[in-house]
XYZ file of C-alpha atoms in Angstrom:
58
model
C -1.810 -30.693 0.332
C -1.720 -30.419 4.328
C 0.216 -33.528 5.447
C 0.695 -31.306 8.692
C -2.244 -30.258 9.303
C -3.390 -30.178 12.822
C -6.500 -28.051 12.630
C -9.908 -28.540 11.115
C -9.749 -27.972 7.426
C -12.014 -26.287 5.393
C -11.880 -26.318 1.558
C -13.207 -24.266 -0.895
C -13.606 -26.311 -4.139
C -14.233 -24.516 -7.795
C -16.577 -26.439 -10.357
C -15.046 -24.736 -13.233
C -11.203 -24.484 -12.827
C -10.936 -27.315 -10.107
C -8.796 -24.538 -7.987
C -8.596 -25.187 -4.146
C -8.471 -23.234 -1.291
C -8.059 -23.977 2.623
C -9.320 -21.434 4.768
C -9.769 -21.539 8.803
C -12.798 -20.416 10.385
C -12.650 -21.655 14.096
C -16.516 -20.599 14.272
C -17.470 -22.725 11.383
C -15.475 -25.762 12.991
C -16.292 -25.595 16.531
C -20.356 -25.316 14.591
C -19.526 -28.705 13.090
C -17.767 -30.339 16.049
C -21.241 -29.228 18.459
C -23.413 -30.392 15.943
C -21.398 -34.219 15.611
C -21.568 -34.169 19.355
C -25.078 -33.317 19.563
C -25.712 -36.861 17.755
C -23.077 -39.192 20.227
C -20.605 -38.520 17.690
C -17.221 -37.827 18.877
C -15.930 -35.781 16.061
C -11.985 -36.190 15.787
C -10.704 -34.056 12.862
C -13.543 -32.683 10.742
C -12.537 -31.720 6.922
C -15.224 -29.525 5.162
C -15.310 -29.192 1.575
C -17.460 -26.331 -0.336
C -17.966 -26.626 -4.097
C -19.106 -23.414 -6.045
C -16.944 -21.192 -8.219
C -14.045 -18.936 -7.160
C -13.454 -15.403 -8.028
C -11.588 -16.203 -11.162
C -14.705 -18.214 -12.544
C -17.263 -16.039 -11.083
């Protein structure tokens, strides 16, 4: 839960356990915002999710 989150989020999803974790990567968001923009798109607060398997599971 983030309910103050100002930044871009990016969340790493497990398949197995269902454990989350946020991470910032201002490369990987600033990627996302220039590729939204690239379309018209005015991107206003992009959330990114990745599903795989964490460490734990892996």
């Amino acid at each position: 839960a983030h309910p103050d989150c100002l930044h871009d989020c990016i969340f790493l999803v497990c398949d197995d356990c269902g454990r989350t974790t946020h991470i910032d990567d201002d490369g990987v968001s600033e990627g996302l915002r220039a590729a939204a923009r690239a379309t018209g798109f005015t991107p206003v607060r992009p959330v990114l999710e990745v599903r795989g398997r964490c460490g734990a599971c892996a």
